[in-house]
Amino acid sequence: INCVIMRGVNDMEVCDFVEMTRNKPIEIRFIEYMPFDKNNWKDSKMVPYKELIGIIHEKFGGIEKAEDSPNHTSKTYKIPGFKGTIGFITSMSDHFCSTCNRLRITADGNLKVCLFDNGEVSLRDAMRAGANDRELSEIIKAAVLQKKPTHAARRP
């Protein structure tokens, strides 16, 4: 279950979500509020994951780091004795750009190498122009090699 946490909107429900992991082997992932077009993003609404860890620790008395896979976009934690896990997607307070291996293809056939990057590469147009698998692979490789070291929301 993914939850975007916003200060003053739903931050008071964090412990209720964590409680769901007590008897169920599910993962609740808390996502830091991120700036996207037209979402009226304000830094004051963003709750950093370390603040959430403090809130959870205060309520449940403990929180332990669990092992993450090398390219995992979520920092996984566990409450001792609980069946499920909780994760934090820390795009704003502790970005993971250097280890992110995610690629996205939009509904209209464009490749995005970063969720925050407005740049896209049209695989649809290449395919319609007759690109073969090797050519598509080269287009994708070129796009990945142009990926920035940090996402646009955190670039100076």
Tab-separated table of C-alpha atoms in Angstrom:
chain	number	residue	atom	x	y	z
A	1	ILE	CA	0.000	0.000	0.000
A	2	ASN	CA	1.517	3.323	-1.071
A	3	CYS	CA	0.683	6.486	0.891
A	4	VAL	CA	1.808	9.991	-0.026
A	5	ILE	CA	2.198	11.773	3.311
A	6	MET	CA	1.339	15.472	3.501
A	7	ARG	CA	1.731	17.574	6.625
A	8	GLY	CA	-1.639	18.769	7.888
A	9	VAL	CA	-3.522	16.484	5.509
A	10	ASN	CA	-2.833	12.865	6.471
A	11	ASP	CA	0.344	12.844	8.577
A	12	MET	CA	-1.760	12.039	11.654
A	13	GLU	CA	-2.719	8.689	10.052
A	14	VAL	CA	0.823	7.313	9.740
A	15	CYS	CA	0.593	5.161	12.879
A	16	ASP	CA	-2.789	3.799	11.770
A	17	PHE	CA	-1.150	2.590	8.561
A	18	VAL	CA	1.778	1.090	10.486
A	19	GLU	CA	-0.729	-0.728	12.740
A	20	MET	CA	-2.004	-2.534	9.630
A	21	THR	CA	1.334	-4.392	9.455
A	22	ARG	CA	0.949	-5.881	12.961
A	23	ASN	CA	-0.964	-9.007	11.874
A	24	LYS	CA	-0.751	-8.857	8.093
A	25	PRO	CA	2.339	-9.606	5.967
A	26	ILE	CA	1.920	-6.450	3.889
A	27	GLU	CA	4.213	-3.541	3.085
A	28	ILE	CA	3.040	-0.011	3.716
A	29	ARG	CA	5.185	2.492	1.826
A	30	PHE	CA	5.224	6.133	2.825
A	31	ILE	CA	6.075	8.416	-0.079
A	32	GLU	CA	7.444	11.882	0.503
A	33	TYR	CA	5.231	14.530	-1.067
A	34	MET	CA	6.893	15.564	-4.338
A	35	PRO	CA	6.492	18.566	-6.645
A	36	PHE	CA	4.681	17.766	-9.855
A	37	ASP	CA	2.921	20.047	-12.290
A	38	LYS	CA	-0.255	21.538	-10.871
A	39	ASN	CA	-0.141	19.837	-7.451
A	40	ASN	CA	0.424	23.137	-5.584
A	41	TRP	CA	3.528	21.683	-3.928
A	42	LYS	CA	4.825	23.476	-0.858
A	43	ASP	CA	7.963	22.475	1.016
A	44	SER	CA	6.081	22.957	4.301
A	45	LYS	CA	3.725	20.067	3.399
A	46	MET	CA	6.584	17.613	2.887
A	47	VAL	CA	7.256	15.309	5.867
A	48	PRO	CA	10.815	13.904	5.706
A	49	TYR	CA	11.130	10.194	6.322
A	50	LYS	CA	13.365	10.650	9.387
A	51	GLU	CA	10.548	12.612	11.023
A	52	LEU	CA	8.160	9.748	10.245
A	53	ILE	CA	10.592	7.247	11.746
A	54	GLY	CA	10.631	9.343	14.926
A	55	ILE	CA	6.826	9.358	15.102
A	56	ILE	CA	6.671	5.600	14.546
A	57	HIS	CA	9.413	4.920	17.092
A	58	GLU	CA	7.611	7.031	19.689
A	59	LYS	CA	4.317	5.151	19.182
A	60	PHE	CA	5.596	1.589	18.767
A	61	GLY	CA	8.784	1.660	20.841
A	62	GLY	CA	11.099	0.434	18.152
A	63	ILE	CA	11.772	0.276	14.461
A	64	GLU	CA	14.486	-1.773	12.783
A	65	LYS	CA	16.087	-1.381	9.367
A	66	ALA	CA	15.413	-4.329	7.060
A	67	GLU	CA	17.575	-5.353	4.134
A	68	ASP	CA	16.949	-3.633	0.800
A	69	SER	CA	17.907	-4.895	-2.632
A	70	PRO	CA	20.620	-2.813	-4.370
A	71	ASN	CA	18.235	-0.842	-6.614
A	72	HIS	CA	15.268	-0.668	-4.261
A	73	THR	CA	13.605	2.755	-4.288
A	74	SER	CA	12.170	2.229	-0.810
A	75	LYS	CA	14.039	2.095	2.505
A	76	THR	CA	12.444	-0.856	4.303
A	77	TYR	CA	11.904	-1.097	8.072
A	78	LYS	CA	10.179	-3.487	10.439
A	79	ILE	CA	8.516	-3.134	13.820
A	80	PRO	CA	9.693	-6.024	16.048
A	81	GLY	CA	6.934	-8.634	16.319
A	82	PHE	CA	4.922	-7.265	13.382
A	83	LYS	CA	4.271	-9.493	10.349
A	84	GLY	CA	4.513	-6.759	7.720
A	85	THR	CA	7.035	-4.080	6.823
A	86	ILE	CA	7.038	-0.356	6.262
A	87	GLY	CA	8.988	1.453	3.607
A	88	PHE	CA	9.920	5.036	2.882
A	89	ILE	CA	10.304	6.459	-0.614
A	90	THR	CA	12.605	9.368	0.141
A	91	SER	CA	12.733	11.185	-3.183
A	92	MET	CA	12.974	14.597	-1.549
A	93	SER	CA	14.953	14.254	1.687
A	94	ASP	CA	17.388	11.500	0.663
A	95	HIS	CA	17.182	10.895	-3.076
A	96	PHE	CA	18.312	7.584	-4.526
A	97	CYS	CA	18.982	8.742	-8.089
A	98	SER	CA	22.401	7.107	-8.359
A	99	THR	CA	20.953	3.635	-7.708
A	100	CYS	CA	17.570	4.048	-9.418
A	101	ASN	CA	17.206	1.688	-12.350
A	102	ARG	CA	13.582	2.525	-13.135
A	103	LEU	CA	12.421	3.295	-16.644
A	104	ARG	CA	8.865	4.246	-17.521
A	105	ILE	CA	6.968	4.042	-20.771
A	106	THR	CA	4.047	6.426	-20.948
A	107	ALA	CA	0.662	5.500	-22.401
A	108	ASP	CA	1.592	7.319	-25.620
A	109	GLY	CA	4.842	5.384	-26.105
A	110	ASN	CA	7.408	7.775	-24.633
A	111	LEU	CA	10.334	6.585	-22.523
A	112	LYS	CA	11.061	8.460	-19.280
A	113	VAL	CA	14.321	7.762	-17.469
A	114	CYS	CA	13.300	9.838	-14.439
A	115	LEU	CA	9.873	10.555	-13.018
A	116	PHE	CA	10.932	14.175	-12.406
A	117	ASP	CA	12.426	14.783	-15.841
A	118	ASN	CA	10.131	16.393	-18.398
A	119	GLY	CA	12.275	14.943	-21.179
A	120	GLU	CA	10.927	11.932	-23.013
A	121	VAL	CA	12.093	9.813	-25.943
A	122	SER	CA	9.442	8.565	-28.354
A	123	LEU	CA	9.760	4.824	-28.799
A	124	ARG	CA	6.403	4.860	-30.573
A	125	ASP	CA	7.724	7.092	-33.350
A	126	ALA	CA	10.851	4.973	-33.731
A	127	MET	CA	8.770	1.800	-33.948
A	128	ARG	CA	6.373	3.347	-36.451
A	129	ALA	CA	9.394	4.356	-38.522
A	130	GLY	CA	10.454	0.689	-38.607
A	131	ALA	CA	13.183	0.577	-35.928
A	132	ASN	CA	14.302	-2.972	-35.213
A	133	ASP	CA	15.113	-4.382	-31.751
A	134	ARG	CA	18.798	-3.403	-31.986
A	135	GLU	CA	17.908	0.164	-32.966
A	136	LEU	CA	15.349	0.429	-30.155
A	137	SER	CA	17.950	-0.880	-27.733
A	138	GLU	CA	20.378	1.827	-28.864
A	139	ILE	CA	17.710	4.533	-28.443
A	140	ILE	CA	16.982	3.321	-24.919
A	141	LYS	CA	20.697	3.093	-24.075
A	142	ALA	CA	21.291	6.659	-25.292
A	143	ALA	CA	18.396	7.928	-23.153
A	144	VAL	CA	19.670	6.121	-20.050
A	145	LEU	CA	23.181	7.505	-20.559
A	146	GLN	CA	21.711	11.030	-20.556
A	147	LYS	CA	20.081	10.504	-17.139
A	148	LYS	CA	21.031	13.264	-14.688
A	149	PRO	CA	22.865	12.425	-11.422
A	150	THR	CA	19.982	13.865	-9.378
A	151	HIS	CA	16.374	14.612	-10.170
A	152	ALA	CA	15.107	18.026	-11.249
A	153	ALA	CA	13.281	18.744	-7.989
A	154	ARG	CA	16.609	18.730	-6.141
A	155	ARG	CA	18.980	20.278	-8.697
A	156	PRO	CA	20.379	23.711	-7.777
